[in-house]
PDB file of C-alpha atoms and ligand atoms in Angstrom:
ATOM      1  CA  UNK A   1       4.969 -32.484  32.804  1.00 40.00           C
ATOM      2  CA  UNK A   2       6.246 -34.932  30.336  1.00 39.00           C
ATOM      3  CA  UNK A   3       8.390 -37.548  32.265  1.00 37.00           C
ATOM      4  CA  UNK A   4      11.089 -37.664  29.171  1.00 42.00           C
ATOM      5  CA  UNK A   5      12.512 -34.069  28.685  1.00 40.00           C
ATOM      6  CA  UNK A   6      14.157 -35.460  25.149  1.00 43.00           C
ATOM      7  CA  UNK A   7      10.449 -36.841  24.205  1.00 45.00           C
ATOM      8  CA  UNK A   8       9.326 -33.318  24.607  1.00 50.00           C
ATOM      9  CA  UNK A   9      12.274 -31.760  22.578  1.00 53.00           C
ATOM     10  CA  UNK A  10      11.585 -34.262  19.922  1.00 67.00           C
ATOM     11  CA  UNK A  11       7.717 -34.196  19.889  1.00 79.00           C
ATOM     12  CA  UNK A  12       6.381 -30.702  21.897  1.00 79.00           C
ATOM     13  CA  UNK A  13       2.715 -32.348  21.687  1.00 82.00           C
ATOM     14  CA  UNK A  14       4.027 -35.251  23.663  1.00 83.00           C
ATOM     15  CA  UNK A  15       4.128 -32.783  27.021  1.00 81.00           C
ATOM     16  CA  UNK A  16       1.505 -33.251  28.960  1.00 81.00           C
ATOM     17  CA  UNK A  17       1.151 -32.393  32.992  1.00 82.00           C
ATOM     18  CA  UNK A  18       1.880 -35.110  35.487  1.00 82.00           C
ATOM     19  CA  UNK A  19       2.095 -35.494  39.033  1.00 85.00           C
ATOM     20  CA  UNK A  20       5.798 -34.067  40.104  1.00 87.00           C
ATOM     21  CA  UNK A  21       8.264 -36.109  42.943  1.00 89.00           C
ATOM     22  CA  UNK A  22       6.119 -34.402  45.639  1.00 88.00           C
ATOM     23  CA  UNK A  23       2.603 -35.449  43.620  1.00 86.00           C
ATOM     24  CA  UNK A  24       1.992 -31.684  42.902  1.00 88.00           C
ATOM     25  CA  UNK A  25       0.819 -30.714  39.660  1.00 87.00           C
ATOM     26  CA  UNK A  26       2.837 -28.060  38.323  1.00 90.00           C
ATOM     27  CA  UNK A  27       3.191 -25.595  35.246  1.00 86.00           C
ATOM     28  CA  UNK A  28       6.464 -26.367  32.786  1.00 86.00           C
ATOM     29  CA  UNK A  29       7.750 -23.211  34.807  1.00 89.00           C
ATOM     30  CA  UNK A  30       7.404 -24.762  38.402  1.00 90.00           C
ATOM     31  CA  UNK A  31       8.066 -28.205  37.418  1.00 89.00           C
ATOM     32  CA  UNK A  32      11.765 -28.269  37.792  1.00 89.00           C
ATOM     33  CA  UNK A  33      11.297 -26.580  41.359  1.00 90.00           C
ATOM     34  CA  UNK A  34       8.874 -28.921  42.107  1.00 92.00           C
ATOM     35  CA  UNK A  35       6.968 -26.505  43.809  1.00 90.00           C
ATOM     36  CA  UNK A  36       4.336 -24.354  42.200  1.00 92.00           C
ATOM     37  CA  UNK A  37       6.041 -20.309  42.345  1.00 93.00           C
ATOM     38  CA  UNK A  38       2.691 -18.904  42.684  1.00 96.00           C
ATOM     39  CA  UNK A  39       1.446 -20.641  45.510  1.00 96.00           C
ATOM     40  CA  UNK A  40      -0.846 -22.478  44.606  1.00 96.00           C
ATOM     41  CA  UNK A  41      -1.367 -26.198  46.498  1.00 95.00           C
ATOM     42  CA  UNK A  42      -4.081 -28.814  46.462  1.00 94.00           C
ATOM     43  CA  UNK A  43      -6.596 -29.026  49.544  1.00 95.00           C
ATOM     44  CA  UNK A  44      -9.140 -31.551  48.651  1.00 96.00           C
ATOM     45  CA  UNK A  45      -9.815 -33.168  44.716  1.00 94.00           C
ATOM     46  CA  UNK A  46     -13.608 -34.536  43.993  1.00 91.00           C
ATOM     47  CA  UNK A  47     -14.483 -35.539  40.409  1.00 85.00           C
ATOM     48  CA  UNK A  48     -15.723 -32.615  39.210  1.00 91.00           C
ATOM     49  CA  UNK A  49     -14.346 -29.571  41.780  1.00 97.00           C
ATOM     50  CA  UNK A  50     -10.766 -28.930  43.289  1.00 97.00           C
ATOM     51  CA  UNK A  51     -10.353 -26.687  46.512  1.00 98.00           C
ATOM     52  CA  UNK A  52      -6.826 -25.032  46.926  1.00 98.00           C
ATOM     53  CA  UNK A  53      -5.758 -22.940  49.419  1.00 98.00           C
ATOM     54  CA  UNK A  54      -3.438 -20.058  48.073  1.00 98.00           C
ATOM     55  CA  UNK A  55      -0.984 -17.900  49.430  1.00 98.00           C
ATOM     56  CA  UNK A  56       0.051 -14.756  47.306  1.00 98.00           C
ATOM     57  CA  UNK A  57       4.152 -14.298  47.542  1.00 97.00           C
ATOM     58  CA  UNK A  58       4.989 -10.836  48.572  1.00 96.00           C
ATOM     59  CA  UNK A  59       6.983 -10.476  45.348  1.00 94.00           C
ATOM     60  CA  UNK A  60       3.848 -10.641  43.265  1.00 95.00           C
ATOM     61  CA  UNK A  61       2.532  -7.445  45.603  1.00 94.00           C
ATOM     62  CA  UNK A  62       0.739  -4.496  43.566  1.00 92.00           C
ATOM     63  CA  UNK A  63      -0.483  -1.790  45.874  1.00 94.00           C
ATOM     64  CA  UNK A  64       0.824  -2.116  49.562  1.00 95.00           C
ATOM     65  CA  UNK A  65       0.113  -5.353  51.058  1.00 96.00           C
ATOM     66  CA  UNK A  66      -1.911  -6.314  48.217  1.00 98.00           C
ATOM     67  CA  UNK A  67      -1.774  -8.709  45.376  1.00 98.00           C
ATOM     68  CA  UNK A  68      -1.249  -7.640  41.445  1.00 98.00           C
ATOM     69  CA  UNK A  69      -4.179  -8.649  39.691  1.00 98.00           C
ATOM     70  CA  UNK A  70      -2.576 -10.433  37.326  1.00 98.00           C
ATOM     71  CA  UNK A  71      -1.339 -13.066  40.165  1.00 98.00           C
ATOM     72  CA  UNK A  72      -4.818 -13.779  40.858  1.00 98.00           C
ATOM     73  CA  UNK A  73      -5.478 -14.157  37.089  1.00 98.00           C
ATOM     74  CA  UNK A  74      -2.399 -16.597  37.191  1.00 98.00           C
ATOM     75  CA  UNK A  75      -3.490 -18.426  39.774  1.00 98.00           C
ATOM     76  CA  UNK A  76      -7.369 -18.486  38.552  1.00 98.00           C
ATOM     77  CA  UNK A  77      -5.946 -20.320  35.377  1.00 98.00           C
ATOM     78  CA  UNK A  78      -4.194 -22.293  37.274  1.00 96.00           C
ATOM     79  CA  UNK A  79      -6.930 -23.904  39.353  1.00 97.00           C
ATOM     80  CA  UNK A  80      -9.143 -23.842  36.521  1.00 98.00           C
ATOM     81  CA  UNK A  81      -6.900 -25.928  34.265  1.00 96.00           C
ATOM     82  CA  UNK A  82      -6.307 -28.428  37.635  1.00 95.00           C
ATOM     83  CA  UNK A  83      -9.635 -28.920  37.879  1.00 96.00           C
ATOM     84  CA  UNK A  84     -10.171 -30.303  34.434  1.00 96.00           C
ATOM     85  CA  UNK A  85      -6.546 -31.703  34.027  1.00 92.00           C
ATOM     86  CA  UNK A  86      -7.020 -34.760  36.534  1.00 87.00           C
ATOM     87  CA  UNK A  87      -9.531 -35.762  33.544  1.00 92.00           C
ATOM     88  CA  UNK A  88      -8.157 -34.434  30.334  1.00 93.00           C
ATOM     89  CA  UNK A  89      -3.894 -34.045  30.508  1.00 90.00           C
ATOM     90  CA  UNK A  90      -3.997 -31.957  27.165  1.00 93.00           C
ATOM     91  CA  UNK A  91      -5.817 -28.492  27.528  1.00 95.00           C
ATOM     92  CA  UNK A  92      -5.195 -24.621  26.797  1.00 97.00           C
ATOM     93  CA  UNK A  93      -7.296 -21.937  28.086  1.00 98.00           C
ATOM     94  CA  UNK A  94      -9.369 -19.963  25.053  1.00 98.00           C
ATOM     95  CA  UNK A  95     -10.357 -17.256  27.701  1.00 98.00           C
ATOM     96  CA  UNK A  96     -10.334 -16.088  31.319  1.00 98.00           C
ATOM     97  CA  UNK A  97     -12.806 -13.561  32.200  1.00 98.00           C
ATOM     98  CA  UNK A  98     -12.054 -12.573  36.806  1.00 98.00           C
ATOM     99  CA  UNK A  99     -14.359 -10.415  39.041  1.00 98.00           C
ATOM    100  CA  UNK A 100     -11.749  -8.349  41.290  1.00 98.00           C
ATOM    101  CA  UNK A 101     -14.421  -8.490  44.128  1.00 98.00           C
ATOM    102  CA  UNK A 102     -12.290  -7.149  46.805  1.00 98.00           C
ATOM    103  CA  UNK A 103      -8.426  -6.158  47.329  1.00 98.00           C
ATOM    104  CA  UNK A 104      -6.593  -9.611  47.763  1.00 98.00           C
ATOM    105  CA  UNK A 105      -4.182  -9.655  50.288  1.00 98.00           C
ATOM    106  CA  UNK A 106      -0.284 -11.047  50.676  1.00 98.00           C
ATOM    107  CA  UNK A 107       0.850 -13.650  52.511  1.00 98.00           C
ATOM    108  CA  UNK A 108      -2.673 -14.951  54.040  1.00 98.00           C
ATOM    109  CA  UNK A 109      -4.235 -18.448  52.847  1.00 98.00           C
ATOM    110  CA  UNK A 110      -6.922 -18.257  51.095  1.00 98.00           C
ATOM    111  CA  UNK A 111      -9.587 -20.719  49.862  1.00 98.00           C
ATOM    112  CA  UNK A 112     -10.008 -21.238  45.924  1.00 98.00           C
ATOM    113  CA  UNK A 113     -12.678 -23.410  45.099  1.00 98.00           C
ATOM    114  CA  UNK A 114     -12.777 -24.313  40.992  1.00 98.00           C
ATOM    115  CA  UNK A 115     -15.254 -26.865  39.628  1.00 98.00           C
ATOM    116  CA  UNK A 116     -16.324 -27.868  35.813  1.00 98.00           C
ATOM    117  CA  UNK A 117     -19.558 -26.364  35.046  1.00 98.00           C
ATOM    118  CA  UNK A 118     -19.898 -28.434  31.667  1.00 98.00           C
ATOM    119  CA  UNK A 119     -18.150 -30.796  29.221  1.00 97.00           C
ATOM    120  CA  UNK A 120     -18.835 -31.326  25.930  1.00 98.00           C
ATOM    121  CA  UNK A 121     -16.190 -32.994  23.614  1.00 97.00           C
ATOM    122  CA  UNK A 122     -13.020 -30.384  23.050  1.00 97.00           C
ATOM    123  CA  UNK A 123     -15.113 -27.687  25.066  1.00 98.00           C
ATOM    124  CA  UNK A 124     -14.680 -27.275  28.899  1.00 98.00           C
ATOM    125  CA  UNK A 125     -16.100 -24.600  30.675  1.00 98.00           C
ATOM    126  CA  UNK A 126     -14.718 -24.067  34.339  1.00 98.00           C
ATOM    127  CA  UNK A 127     -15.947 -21.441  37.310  1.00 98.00           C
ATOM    128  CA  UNK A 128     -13.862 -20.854  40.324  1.00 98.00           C
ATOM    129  CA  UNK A 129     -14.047 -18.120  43.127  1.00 98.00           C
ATOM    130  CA  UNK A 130     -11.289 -17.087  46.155  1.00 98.00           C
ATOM    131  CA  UNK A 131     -12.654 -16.363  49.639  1.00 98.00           C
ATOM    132  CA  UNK A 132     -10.793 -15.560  52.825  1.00 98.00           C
ATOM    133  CA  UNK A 133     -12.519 -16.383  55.562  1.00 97.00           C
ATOM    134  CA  UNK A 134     -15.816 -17.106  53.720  1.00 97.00           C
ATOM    135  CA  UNK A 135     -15.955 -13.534  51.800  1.00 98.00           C
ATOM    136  CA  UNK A 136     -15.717 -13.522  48.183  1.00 98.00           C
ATOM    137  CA  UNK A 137     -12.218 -11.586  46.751  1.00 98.00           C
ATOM    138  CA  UNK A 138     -12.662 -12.843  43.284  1.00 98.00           C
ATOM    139  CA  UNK A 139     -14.455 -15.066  41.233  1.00 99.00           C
ATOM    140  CA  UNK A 140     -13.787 -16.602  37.195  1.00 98.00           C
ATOM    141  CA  UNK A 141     -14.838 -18.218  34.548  1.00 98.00           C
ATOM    142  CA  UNK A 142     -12.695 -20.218  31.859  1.00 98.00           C
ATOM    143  CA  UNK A 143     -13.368 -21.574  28.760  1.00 98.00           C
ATOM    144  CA  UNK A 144     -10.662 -24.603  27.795  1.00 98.00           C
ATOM    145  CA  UNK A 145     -10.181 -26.368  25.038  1.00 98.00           C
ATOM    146  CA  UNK A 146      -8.507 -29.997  24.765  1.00 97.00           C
ATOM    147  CA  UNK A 147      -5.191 -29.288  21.938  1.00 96.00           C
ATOM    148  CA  UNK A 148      -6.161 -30.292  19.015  1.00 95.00           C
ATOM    149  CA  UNK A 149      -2.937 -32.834  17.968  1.00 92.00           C
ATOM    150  CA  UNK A 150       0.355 -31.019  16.856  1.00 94.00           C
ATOM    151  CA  UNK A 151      -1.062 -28.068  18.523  1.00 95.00           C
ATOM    152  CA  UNK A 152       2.628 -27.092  19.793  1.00 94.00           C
ATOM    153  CA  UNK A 153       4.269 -28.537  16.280  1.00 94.00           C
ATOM    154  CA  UNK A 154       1.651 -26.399  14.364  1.00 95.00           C
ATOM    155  CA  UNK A 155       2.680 -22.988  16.677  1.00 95.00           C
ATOM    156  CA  UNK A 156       6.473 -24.001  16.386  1.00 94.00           C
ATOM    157  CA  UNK A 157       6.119 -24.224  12.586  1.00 94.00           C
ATOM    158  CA  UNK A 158       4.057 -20.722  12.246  1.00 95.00           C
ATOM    159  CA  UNK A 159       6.930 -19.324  14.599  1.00 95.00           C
ATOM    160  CA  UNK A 160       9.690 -20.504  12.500  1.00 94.00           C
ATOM    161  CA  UNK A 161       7.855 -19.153   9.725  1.00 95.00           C
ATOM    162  CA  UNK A 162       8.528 -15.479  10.790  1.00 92.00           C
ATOM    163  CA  UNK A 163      12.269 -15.547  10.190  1.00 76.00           C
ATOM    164  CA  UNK A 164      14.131 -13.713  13.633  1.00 71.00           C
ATOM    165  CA  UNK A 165      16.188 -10.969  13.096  1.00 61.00           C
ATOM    166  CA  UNK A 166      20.186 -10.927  13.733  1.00 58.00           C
ATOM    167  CA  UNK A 167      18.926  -7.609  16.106  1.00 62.00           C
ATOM    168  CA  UNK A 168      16.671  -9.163  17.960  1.00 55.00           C
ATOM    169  CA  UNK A 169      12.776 -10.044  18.375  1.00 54.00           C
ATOM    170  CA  UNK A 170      12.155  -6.482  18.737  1.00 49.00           C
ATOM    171  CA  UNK A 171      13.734  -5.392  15.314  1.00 40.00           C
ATOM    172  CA  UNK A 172      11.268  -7.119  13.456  1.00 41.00           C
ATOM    173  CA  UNK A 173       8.124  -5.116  11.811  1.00 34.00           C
TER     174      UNK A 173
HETATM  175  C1  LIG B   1      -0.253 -25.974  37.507  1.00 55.30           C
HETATM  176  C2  LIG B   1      -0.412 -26.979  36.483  1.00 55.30           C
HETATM  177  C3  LIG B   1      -1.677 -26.900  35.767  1.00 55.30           C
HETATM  178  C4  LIG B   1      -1.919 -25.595  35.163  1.00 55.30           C
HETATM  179  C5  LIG B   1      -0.875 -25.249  34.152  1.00 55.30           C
HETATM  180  C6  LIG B   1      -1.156 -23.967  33.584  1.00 55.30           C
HETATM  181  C7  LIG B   1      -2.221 -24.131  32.539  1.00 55.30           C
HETATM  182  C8  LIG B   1      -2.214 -22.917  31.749  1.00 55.30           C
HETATM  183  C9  LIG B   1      -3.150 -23.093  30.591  1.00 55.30           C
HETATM  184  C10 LIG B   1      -2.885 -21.964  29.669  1.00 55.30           C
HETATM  185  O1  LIG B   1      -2.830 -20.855  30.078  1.00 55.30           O
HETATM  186  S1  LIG B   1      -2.650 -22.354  27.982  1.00 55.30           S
HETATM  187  C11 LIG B   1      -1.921 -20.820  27.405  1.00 55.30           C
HETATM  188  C12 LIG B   1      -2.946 -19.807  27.037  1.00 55.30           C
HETATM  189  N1  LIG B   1      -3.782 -20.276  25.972  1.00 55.30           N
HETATM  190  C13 LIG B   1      -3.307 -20.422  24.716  1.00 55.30           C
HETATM  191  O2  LIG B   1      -2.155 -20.249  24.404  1.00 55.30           O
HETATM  192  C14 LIG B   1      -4.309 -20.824  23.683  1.00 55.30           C
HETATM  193  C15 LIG B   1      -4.122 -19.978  22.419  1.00 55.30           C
HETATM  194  N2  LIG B   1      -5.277 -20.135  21.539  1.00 55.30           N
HETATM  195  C16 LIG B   1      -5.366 -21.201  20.693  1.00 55.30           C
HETATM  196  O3  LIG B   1      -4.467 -22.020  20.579  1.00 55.30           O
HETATM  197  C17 LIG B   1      -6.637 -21.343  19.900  1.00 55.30           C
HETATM  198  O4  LIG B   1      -7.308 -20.095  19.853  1.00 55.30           O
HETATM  199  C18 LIG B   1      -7.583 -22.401  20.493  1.00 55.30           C
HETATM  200  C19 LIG B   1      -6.930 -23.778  20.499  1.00 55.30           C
HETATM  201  C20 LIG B   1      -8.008 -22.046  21.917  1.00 55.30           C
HETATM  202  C21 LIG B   1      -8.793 -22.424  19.565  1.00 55.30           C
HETATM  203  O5  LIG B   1      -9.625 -23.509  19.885  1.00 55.30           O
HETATM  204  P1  LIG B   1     -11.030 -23.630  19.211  1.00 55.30           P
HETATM  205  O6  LIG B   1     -11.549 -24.990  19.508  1.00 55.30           O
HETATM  206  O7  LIG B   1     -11.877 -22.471  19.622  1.00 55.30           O
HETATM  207  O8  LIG B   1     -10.787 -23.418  17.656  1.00 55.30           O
HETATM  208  P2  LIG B   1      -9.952 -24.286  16.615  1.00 55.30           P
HETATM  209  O9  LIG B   1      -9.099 -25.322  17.218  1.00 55.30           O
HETATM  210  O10 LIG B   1     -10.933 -24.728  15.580  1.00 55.30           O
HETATM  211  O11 LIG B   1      -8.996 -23.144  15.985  1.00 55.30           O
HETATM  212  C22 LIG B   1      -9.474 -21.822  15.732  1.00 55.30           C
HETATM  213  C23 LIG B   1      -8.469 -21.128  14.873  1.00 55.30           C
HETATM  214  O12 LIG B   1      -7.211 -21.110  15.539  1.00 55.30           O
HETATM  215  C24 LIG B   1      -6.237 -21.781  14.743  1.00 55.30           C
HETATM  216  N3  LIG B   1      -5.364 -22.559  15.625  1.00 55.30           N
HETATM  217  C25 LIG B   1      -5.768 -23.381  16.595  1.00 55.30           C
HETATM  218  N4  LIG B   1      -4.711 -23.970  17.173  1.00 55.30           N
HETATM  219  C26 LIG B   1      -3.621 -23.475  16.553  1.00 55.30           C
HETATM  220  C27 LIG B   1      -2.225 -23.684  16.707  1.00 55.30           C
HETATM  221  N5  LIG B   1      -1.741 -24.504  17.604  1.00 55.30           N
HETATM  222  N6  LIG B   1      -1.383 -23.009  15.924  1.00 55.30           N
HETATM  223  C28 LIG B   1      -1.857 -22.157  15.015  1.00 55.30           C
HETATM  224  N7  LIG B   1      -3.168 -21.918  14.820  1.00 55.30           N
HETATM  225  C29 LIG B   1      -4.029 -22.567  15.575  1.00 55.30           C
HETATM  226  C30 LIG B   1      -7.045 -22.708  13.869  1.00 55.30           C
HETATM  227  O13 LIG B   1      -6.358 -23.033  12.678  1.00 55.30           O
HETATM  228  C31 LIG B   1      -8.244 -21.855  13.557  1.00 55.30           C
HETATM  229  O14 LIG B   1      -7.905 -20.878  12.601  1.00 55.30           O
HETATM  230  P3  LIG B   1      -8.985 -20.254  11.590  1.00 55.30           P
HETATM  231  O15 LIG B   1      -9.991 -19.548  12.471  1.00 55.30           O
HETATM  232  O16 LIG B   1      -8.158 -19.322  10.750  1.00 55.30           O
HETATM  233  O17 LIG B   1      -9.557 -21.409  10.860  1.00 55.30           O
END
């Protein structure tokens, strides 16, 4: 993330990701840990594909032994953004569509392979798929876009257009 924290508080379209003290490249959330709370580590980075070997934490378990599907979602955006990130520091995801193949186990490393299909100005389109032991779990597809500038200023002003009430974010129609 952004190497000055007070650049960020100042100017929210200033953060960008960056390599953290270990070289990892980590979400605002993980940054400060320096390690990515997911599990989620760098293998081996070509130009145009990222493999990552992944390791589901037993606290984000669904069903016994096996990992929530929104942790493989998570981690699915994750790799997806990586892979585009090492070109392009300044990207959202406009959708994530995963194939829940098979049940995806805790605490066993898994391969995720995620590589840019195309590239067209603002557009990115990114695939990915997680095997263990060379059999397909899941597989995704992204669609990223490169912020447009002020893209955080522009959310932070809509937000601060919807006044918050003195009971909370919840006692607001
Ligand atoms: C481990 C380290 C690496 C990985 C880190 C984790 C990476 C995680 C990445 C994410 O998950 S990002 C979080 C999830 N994604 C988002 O929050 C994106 C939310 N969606 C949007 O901001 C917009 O829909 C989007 C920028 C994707 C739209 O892009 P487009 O190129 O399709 O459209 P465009 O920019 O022309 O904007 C479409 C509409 O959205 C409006 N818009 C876009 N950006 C906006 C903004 N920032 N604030 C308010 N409105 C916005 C824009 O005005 C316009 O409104 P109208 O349709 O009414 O004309």
């Amino acid at each position: 993330m952004a190497e000055d924290p007070g650049a960020f508080a100042e100017d929210p379209d200033a953060f960008t990701i960056e390599p953290s003290p270990s070289g990892r490249l980590l979400c605002g959330g993980c940054a400060p840990h320096d390690v990515c709370r997911l599990g989620v580590e760098i293998a081996e980075a070509r130009d145009d594909a990222v493999r990552f070997e992944v390791v589901c934490p037993p606290f984000w378990h669904g069903g016994p032994g096996v990992a929530h599907g929104g942790w493989t979602a998570a981690v699915f955006d994750d790799a997806l953004n990586i892979v585009a990130l090492r070109i392009e520091p300044r990207l959202v995801t406009k959708s994530l569509a995963v194939r829940y193949l098979r049940p995806v186990p805790v605490g066993r490393p898994m391969d995720l392979l995620a590589r840019i299909e195309r590239h067209s100005g603002r557009r990115w389109e990114v695939s990915a798929e997680m095997t263990l032991t060379g059999t397909p779990l899941a597989t995704a597809r992204a669609e990223l876009r490169t912020r447009r500038p002020h893209h955080f200023a522009r959310h932070e002003a809509w937000l601060a257009r919807r006044s918050p009430s003195p009971n909370g974010p919840h006692a607001e129609s």
